Amino acid sequence: MPTIGIVNVNTSSSMTQTIVDAARTVAAPDTTVIGVTPATGPESVETHIEAALSQVGVITAVHRRHTAPVTTGTPAIDAWIIAGYGDEGREALQELVDVPVVDITEAAAVAAMAVGDRYAVVTTLDRTVPMIRGRLQLAGLHERCVSVRGTGLGVLELEEDPERTDRIILDLARQALTDGAEAVCLGCGGMAGRAHELTARLGAPVVDGVTAAVGIAESLVRQGLTTSRTGTYAPRSPKKLTGFEELEIP
Amino acid sequence: MPTIGIVNVNTSSSMTQTIVDAARTVAAPDTTVIGVTPATGPESVETHIEAALSQVGVITAVHRRHTAPVTTGTPAIDAWIIAGYGDEGREALQELVDVPVVDITEAAAVAAMAVGDRYAVVTTLDRTVPMIRGRLQLAGLHERCVSVRGTGLGVLELEEDPERTDRIILDLARQALTDGAEAVCLGCGGMAGRAHELTARLGAPVVDGVTAAVGIAESLVRQGLTTSRTGTYAPRSPKKLTGFEELEIP
Amino acid sequence: MPTIGIVNVNTSSSMTQTIVDAARTVAAPDTTVIGVTPATGPESVETHIEAALSQVGVITAVHRRHTAPVTTGTPAIDAWIIAGYGDEGREALQELVDVPVVDITEAAAVAAMAVGDRYAVVTTLDRTVPMIRGRLQLAGLHERCVSVRGTGLGVLELEEDPERTDRIILDLARQALTDGAEAVCLGCGGMAGRAHELTARLGAPVVDGVTAAVGIAESLVRQGLTTSRTGTYAPRSPKKLTGFEELEIP
Amino acid sequence: MPTIGIVNVNTSSSMTQTIVDAARTVAAPDTTVIGVTPATGPESVETHIEAALSQVGVITAVHRRHTAPVTTGTPAIDAWIIAGYGDEGREALQELVDVPVVDITEAAAVAAMAVGDRYAVVTTLDRTVPMIRGRLQLAGLHERCVSVRGTGLGVLELEEDPERTDRIILDLARQALTDGAEAVCLGCGGMAGRAHELTARLGAPVVDGVTAAVGIAESLVRQGLTTSRTGTYAPRSPKKLTGFEELEIP
Amino acid sequence: MPTIGIVNVNTSSSMTQTIVDAARTVAAPDTTVIGVTPATGPESVETHIEAALSQVGVITAVHRRHTAPVTTGTPAIDAWIIAGYGDEGREALQELVDVPVVDITEAAAVAAMAVGDRYAVVTTLDRTVPMIRGRLQLAGLHERCVSVRGTGLGVLELEEDPERTDRIILDLARQALTDGAEAVCLGCGGMAGRAHELTARLGAPVVDGVTAAVGIAESLVRQGLTTSRTGTYAPRSPKKLTGFEELEIP
Amino acid sequence: MPTIGIVNVNTSSSMTQTIVDAARTVAAPDTTVIGVTPATGPESVETHIEAALSQVGVITAVHRRHTAPVTTGTPAIDAWIIAGYGDEGREALQELVDVPVVDITEAAAVAAMAVGDRYAVVTTLDRTVPMIRGRLQLAGLHERCVSVRGTGLGVLELEEDPERTDRIILDLARQALTDGAEAVCLGCGGMAGRAHELTARLGAPVVDGVTAAVGIAESLVRQGLTTSRTGTYAPRSPKKLTGFEELEIP
């Protein structure tokens, strides 16, 4: 009975709800999905500064939830999903908690590679393209990626006119097929919930990183796998963290 | 309620049972796991010739099961797992059936990369090392692989003295950690079922491709994703297949 | 006095003849070229399923010819060429026989890289593009390949209207030059025999894999080089091969 | 007359002084070097959590210094150096300020590649190895790196017994030469100042990232080059940054 | 007080002057820049033959200058810059002299990568594109290069109509931004001196390899770094050099 | 009836003879092999300076032979082989002559990859290792190379004690097999003629670049392929070549 925590990377609780809703549509019947919204940070993450500031809120929120007393209403989290596409943060959470952590950028790539030879990513602003490409490269999942394309839409604009958003995404997705992609990832946590309809309209698999991450998180839990502590994620030595004392990170 | 078919790549039905047993330990409560053994082919797959001959039996077995009438006792298969480590075959099955197909070599790499920075594979005979490396390269999952190491044990030898087998695997796994791996994949379908105990003894995650594949297969089913038909897996044109008429592949 | 065997990958004996004719135009005066057609398999190989089924026929045909008694009319084969562009099969044949085996996909790339900085491949159906790219990647010959482009023509269509076929190939070859290619490979065994005229019309080298393979095969024979048996092509252990007993592969 | 700001990534002002001292030994006669220490963050950065927390302090410190009124005593900064080896942060600073930003990890690699064919990095704890390798990969400077090796010494231990530290570094540096390195980078800002003596003892160039960065920063200033605003470092849109209001980042 | 020698790769002393003038605009106040023109070789270097012939003149000119008696008027050279874009020659000079040697192709890439995520090169004739790409690949600096584009202008044509030259360069530079470049390198030593104005007109950093090289050369001098003698640049054994006796290279 | 010219890269005519002798052992019965020794340059090529100086002699020698009047005793050359392992020069010759040019470094790699999964190179001095690796990388043939190892023997030492030379080569070749190589290239033109015996002693294919190049050169001639003139090897524009007037290169 896996309990999956999903941490949003921005402070928008409505976006957290969108993400959790999408996650629940694909969770196994015995899986519980719990959403967490950071108390601090940017209202959307689209730049390197925002990604940096976002991380502190994400770490804090996960730390608090993960160290909260387990009660009937607040079950222990068995795995975390970090719902920022192309953002940093997975590695820090892997250090922080004793359960698996799954990144939606990576999960989307894994699902896309399972259903097509090469894949593409359609994301928000062009400026995030190098951030996403960088994450995929670091994750060793970039080789089969033919392109990362920006829609020019900001994260917060996605919901303004959903049909226009879908049309713009579809346009780029079709170009991606021409690039040689056979599947397309939605490059933003805020695009969660659109994959089904877009798949139908595109005629090729459209992958949502949030729903892709749920199955991987469940799977790691059921396999009993947890983050390796033999290398870069070894336990930290206690150390003075000026300004973050309340975090109580050992 | 996903129904997952697992096709063994050799003709050993006892190995099929080992694989199915391992898969069931990690399946979701509403998942059904069904094992299939090819009627023709080698009793174990360790060479390029054997991999080639094995494919025909795998294709035939999956085609028959997949086109069999759906009854209470023989439910429709929602996703297939091909349980040959480093073997060819995933691509042909993706063409053959209308549901997702997951390869255990790739699934193991995905799980290992989720719980460690770099990973290694410990397999059977040294001669299979280039086959496994090749599959990981083609799958775009090789970049974070530090080494693929052979135990020198044949597939059919694995069961002869399980404790000795475990010791040999552990020895190589420890060397892999020294190479920089933080997680280790068991490079043979016939090693299914050993991951838990080996993880405990190694002190680092040991991943079994069969159990890793179950969650990915379930996840693709729950996301409603199927193989893209826009490129290399487009429907085949009918064509004369001399000697394989009984296959009735369109 | 090298005797070179060329095995076609499909069951079309007229295509075998086209291939052998092309090979003979470039063979050394003391070289004998012998064509072999599989008795089973698809009439053309354009998909992963067909590639898989084709392999059994190729292995069987080569095994029979290679183990046939040497007589005046049936001289021993000194090297084999496998004439499937982008298909699997070379590795299995390398295990099977004690003489060198040359793949036309690889031979074409070698010749193209000898006469131009970067090269492209023009092939049949788009769906074979990933198969060809995959073979070149596995062979470590992909780095200087700028593109693999499909004409949309099926293998069996190539001969229907040869002038139209040439025009379509030339169109794509010209686009390939724009991509940065300086030489172009004909990506199908069935295109054998067209390289000369296409070179003249394109104004840049057009390479036929079959003719490229002949010289490499002769060269390996004259150097006395045979497949290494120290690693992945080591001798196989005898093993039960259900359904392939008549193959008598040890 | 370039004024170069160097921001330490940890809260140790004595380490800032070490860094500034090293920088001044190589600065041009008309260059001013100014050190900045973050007010918040870890006392040393060795883990992903610490790297994340460190970034906020670095951004804040640079922002304050960069937007401070220019006076005789506080001249405008013409370029920034971020003195964390393998840490994130360069990209966020590039967004933040209108002058060039240089990362010591990258600067060290550039200098090492200027004086040897391949290079290695000798760093502190093993756990930082993947962080450094990741930064070099993202920076496109990893190809000529043969190895990144950890001394097992924590950042704060480096100063405890300098001669022992040097001996341990030299041991690993000699192993790196055996790996094929011809130059060795000191993989920690806290190792600044040791390069000269270690070069003499090793008999091969030992590069300090801090001193390597000074010349690149000066050079960018003298060339009048500043961070491109056409892509990933385009100006940010104003956005609510809960909890970071005092940062007054537009 | 670094003294930097810049060796032109062609025999045009007016181009040497252009290069030296550009270098002086960015040199530190205590730096002396000295230009050297080979006595033999091609008047411009645009082909592999010309690159080969050029090298002898470059080696000879540097050897003579470097072994000339040091006087007030002819100070010792502390570092050399080789001003051929995409040409061979750096490695031979590194063997030849006991001070650092900097290549402008590499220096431009380093500067471009410091101010943008990915970069492009705009060069002279299309035929030099593979030479430049090859140098960047060998230097391990090609990964972030999105394209190398030729203007079709010969080296000696660049000065004929400077405004037309600038317009052509700008056209290609704009296309490069569309390719995903955020900074553009001027791919010819003869383009020195145009970077400032082109940066303003393009709205993105345009990098001149000559000016980029000056700071790196100064920096190596101030760090006291010299070419490693432990590997490929180890001292040569004396050897008979027929036809080059007057070179007096030991 | 191909006539193959082989140009040695050093001035040792006895080494030219060794090379020509080796070439003749594998040439087709209708092939003529002609050796050419440069009149100027180093007596052996082991460093970057020597490689640079060698090129001028190689270009001059090939130019003279290639433009000499064709007579019965001096037949036209149909293809050139450049017999320097890891040296530059192939590209310049490709520009210079209108017939194919084959490099022994590349030819050896092609042959080794035809008979084994991965290969290694055993060469002379360690300092040449990066030169060889660089040539293989530029040629796009390095991916399957597991290692390049130096024997520490100078080119001119190879003949001093042939049995000792063979023992040293064999030692390194055996280490290369342990690295994962299945075939080994002899990394020096001066090692020509030893491949057969070393293959027998090693128990794995040992490849001589000179003999490997003969078949590729013959093959290009028989296919009628010549160097592409559409890109980097386009005809040169006439240009002043100070000091090389007697070369009469247009």
Tab-separated table of N, CA, C and O in Angstrom, chain E residues 9 45 47-48 51 82-89 103-106 121 123 128-136 186-189:
chain	number	residue	atom	x	y	z
E	9	VAL	N	49.393	32.705	-39.123
E	9	VAL	CA	49.664	31.441	-39.813
E	9	VAL	C	49.865	31.649	-41.311
E	9	VAL	O	50.209	30.708	-42.022
E	45	VAL	N	45.296	30.652	-45.249
E	45	VAL	CA	45.177	29.218	-44.974
E	45	VAL	C	43.713	28.814	-44.993
E	45	VAL	O	42.942	29.198	-44.120
E	47	THR	N	42.856	25.507	-46.674
E	47	THR	CA	42.745	24.102	-47.074
E	47	THR	C	43.730	23.268	-46.250
E	47	THR	O	44.602	23.804	-45.559
E	48	HIS	N	43.578	21.969	-46.360
E	48	HIS	CA	44.463	21.083	-45.605
E	48	HIS	C	45.909	21.188	-46.092
E	48	HIS	O	46.845	21.122	-45.296
E	51	ALA	N	47.234	24.354	-44.710
E	51	ALA	CA	47.473	24.212	-43.270
E	51	ALA	C	48.782	23.471	-43.022
E	51	ALA	O	49.555	23.811	-42.122
E	82	ILE	N	48.760	31.238	-31.280
E	82	ILE	CA	48.779	30.877	-32.687
E	82	ILE	C	47.440	31.278	-33.288
E	82	ILE	O	46.388	30.821	-32.854
E	83	ALA	N	47.512	32.193	-34.272
E	83	ALA	CA	46.325	32.897	-34.738
E	83	ALA	C	45.681	32.278	-35.975
E	83	ALA	O	45.180	32.992	-36.836
E	84	GLY	N	45.671	30.957	-36.056
E	84	GLY	CA	44.990	30.301	-37.180
E	84	GLY	C	43.730	29.627	-36.676
E	84	GLY	O	43.802	28.787	-35.776
E	85	TYR	N	42.607	29.979	-37.254
E	85	TYR	CA	41.340	29.426	-36.783
E	85	TYR	C	41.090	28.060	-37.418
E	85	TYR	O	40.896	27.956	-38.623
E	86	GLY	N	41.094	27.037	-36.605
E	86	GLY	CA	40.827	25.700	-37.108
E	86	GLY	C	42.057	24.994	-37.644
E	86	GLY	O	41.983	23.860	-38.101
E	87	ASP	N	43.207	25.649	-37.573
E	87	ASP	CA	44.429	25.046	-38.112
E	87	ASP	C	45.132	24.188	-37.081
E	87	ASP	O	45.001	24.373	-35.875
E	88	GLU	N	45.917	23.280	-37.597
E	88	GLU	CA	46.825	22.536	-36.753
E	88	GLU	C	48.003	23.452	-36.396
E	88	GLU	O	48.210	24.459	-37.027
E	89	GLY	N	48.757	23.080	-35.393
E	89	GLY	CA	49.942	23.853	-35.094
E	89	GLY	C	50.165	24.073	-33.608
E	89	GLY	O	51.299	24.142	-33.155
E	103	ASP	N	45.667	28.599	-28.615
E	103	ASP	CA	45.084	28.538	-29.952
E	103	ASP	C	43.827	29.403	-29.983
E	103	ASP	O	42.997	29.316	-29.072
E	104	ILE	N	43.666	30.213	-31.020
E	104	ILE	CA	42.514	31.130	-31.017
E	104	ILE	C	41.176	30.421	-31.207
E	104	ILE	O	40.149	30.910	-30.725
E	105	THR	N	41.168	29.290	-31.875
E	105	THR	CA	39.910	28.533	-32.033
E	105	THR	C	39.379	28.117	-30.670
E	105	THR	O	38.186	28.225	-30.380
E	106	GLU	N	40.307	27.620	-29.855
E	106	GLU	CA	39.929	27.150	-28.533
E	106	GLU	C	39.594	28.319	-27.613
E	106	GLU	O	38.636	28.263	-26.846
E	121	VAL	N	29.991	29.024	-34.685
E	121	VAL	CA	31.145	29.659	-35.317
E	121	VAL	C	30.724	30.097	-36.715
E	121	VAL	O	30.078	29.330	-37.438
E	123	THR	N	32.501	31.291	-40.147
E	123	THR	CA	33.851	31.274	-40.688
E	123	THR	C	33.876	31.717	-42.157
E	123	THR	O	32.927	32.319	-42.644
E	128	THR	N	36.288	24.954	-44.861
E	128	THR	CA	37.023	24.958	-43.590
E	128	THR	C	36.157	24.457	-42.432
E	128	THR	O	36.664	24.232	-41.336
E	129	VAL	N	34.873	24.307	-42.680
E	129	VAL	CA	33.970	23.885	-41.602
E	129	VAL	C	34.441	22.589	-40.938
E	129	VAL	O	34.554	22.527	-39.706
E	130	PRO	N	34.731	21.525	-41.703
E	130	PRO	CA	35.192	20.305	-41.027
E	130	PRO	C	36.530	20.477	-40.309
E	130	PRO	O	36.771	19.805	-39.296
E	131	MET	N	37.391	21.362	-40.813
E	131	MET	CA	38.660	21.596	-40.122
E	131	MET	C	38.403	22.222	-38.743
E	131	MET	O	39.025	21.835	-37.748
E	132	ILE	N	37.509	23.179	-38.711
E	132	ILE	CA	37.203	23.856	-37.448
E	132	ILE	C	36.498	22.893	-36.495
E	132	ILE	O	36.853	22.784	-35.320
E	133	ARG	N	35.512	22.202	-37.026
E	133	ARG	CA	34.800	21.235	-36.176
E	133	ARG	C	35.769	20.194	-35.622
E	133	ARG	O	35.719	19.834	-34.442
E	134	GLY	N	36.691	19.747	-36.478
E	134	GLY	CA	37.668	18.761	-36.041
E	134	GLY	C	38.544	19.295	-34.911
E	134	GLY	O	38.802	18.589	-33.931
E	135	ARG	N	39.004	20.524	-35.049
E	135	ARG	CA	39.834	21.108	-33.983
E	135	ARG	C	39.047	21.216	-32.682
E	135	ARG	O	39.576	20.947	-31.600
E	136	LEU	N	37.813	21.637	-32.768
E	136	LEU	CA	37.007	21.764	-31.547
E	136	LEU	C	36.748	20.391	-30.930
E	136	LEU	O	36.760	20.250	-29.706
E	186	LEU	N	33.861	34.407	-34.233
E	186	LEU	CA	34.345	34.787	-35.561
E	186	LEU	C	35.438	33.797	-35.945
E	186	LEU	O	36.519	33.788	-35.352
E	187	GLY	N	35.171	32.986	-36.968
E	187	GLY	CA	36.027	31.844	-37.236
E	187	GLY	C	37.182	32.110	-38.171
E	187	GLY	O	37.466	31.286	-39.045
E	188	CYS	N	37.907	33.178	-37.963
E	188	CYS	CA	39.076	33.464	-38.792
E	188	CYS	C	39.901	34.540	-38.113
E	188	CYS	O	39.355	35.567	-37.679
E	189	GLY	N	41.211	34.317	-38.035
E	189	GLY	CA	42.087	35.317	-37.441
E	189	GLY	C	41.954	36.663	-38.147
E	189	GLY	O	42.084	37.727	-37.531
